[in-house]
């Protein structure tokens, strides 16, 4: 039993490290505020996963965790306090959601109240910290639902977005959001299994975190494998200067704008009402004019060349 739990945690640490590196890269390059908000919350959880694993190891091997549990409480408080920051930092990300001002204020009020309540419990009255574990776990779940749910709602309700906008990163946000929401019951069940069978009674819901990291890591792996070139060069934009320099036609510019934002040839043909052969012909003409052989080479020019 203990070997299974430790393997579960080690897998979360290894996969989480890879996911953090991808998350930081996406955060630096994406223009999607909802995705940035989710990535900040995701990255801030990682120290908590490491501390939780150390606590697991101590409990399973009958080693006194000493002050380790206190540090687990403190990191939980730190993450809870981090939620108001993301709410304020990306408050404009809610602008397309109905009653966005009210939603933002309610979320901010709840997160600040929970953060202050827990921090006071740890610092002013450490003996009362256990009383706040349940509310803090609720805050963690609310934070994930807040990031995931807002991403889903915003992406579904956004109707006025230009067709040439970077819809690929919107799809990243909504996919990760749905995965997060759908996986919560599963990981809560895993944590309940720890509580009832393995005898680890003190995590009070925090056991969802390792599984959460494993799932997001798998999602990022699929993302990079399927759309590697778009993830590597997400800031590519077809500018007027680029169009003038290489003497692109209006149709070629339109098709390339879709292409660099992650759209497939079939999708471009459907959106523009033209044949697949026509799309491929225009793309071939652009490759010839710019002197490149592939989409990756074209993205390099768009991303790194000032035109």
Steps between C-alpha positions, in 0.01 A plus 500: 500500500766752600702428186198577282441832676867601478510406131186708446667799662835457320319481167324825586833668584674386181210576268426821689854626441455453125157661511635802688765560232235487227269718709766769544570500126131533417459775760778707341362466147123474513275803461205325665441644849280211611774252413756715684274506806467121499875451451581727795271302730637172365866600550436635850373156610828321429678574833191366674527172306865458604423571864202266490719219365752545781216481749373180333845346530525583870156362584539179296841420652396588857739795509397806696445782252604749767426849379428374148127511554529859617679588177227322307253731670710807423535417131128437481444844650745650251315347206164613637639853528621471140145463366409868561808602303395303193146636536625859499777448245266353241178677593460624142490142377138485620388798293300292250316300766154628604511683837880471492547776759275322751667164436846651548403675825339187647800284411742757639303537824481124563867439422624790715274396789627142491863610466482741795309251711754225443810718538370635832434143610861398422681806635289637783361171628695200361299261712189593303657426161330160477162670519574679173616201295154427366429860388844519339438180305172650383697810396739284298213332317328835445822645362531219245132523408531878479789481253353209304137610501575857398711371212213285376239774539714770343597287201143385436345847536761697305329572168668818376853365473661559157548186294872563474548510878701225663222250550750222564576630849129537570467130420788421736321689778164336449649149464705527820199656675267212413766246599546673836130509581436144385795361697414654838254223605757235403778650710269567793419127486874420501547722803210324673675170424814632672290606797307175548737225382855633524437668834634842402244703688647848504501614137131595499462518124850609403554155352330620181810700407738221381237354268410846378863564401530164326190565290602853400847369412345242267288775345807714434681197351215439255492872422869521417496175301203604287570872449871537570571775250210716622603465864863583424414818308168620645575872459514492118291774339453577131559876487441746217876552478552124452232494232656795316853365523413167338223640273226271630147523363196557724400133478854378573521729803164377626592133463842541663340687792279198564788257449737658754221502758473122494222440246516194275466516122152343509379751761638793299325377186169467688525844662588679174267296279774388262638163398780318678708509181470880488620530860803280431579698184496833686716359780747368243515844338576661837775248570652580161484878552651484848761239410397246764420130476270441796263662746768493770736706281221748428421531871867568572494792259177638645616459861860615483532729198406867532324590181 
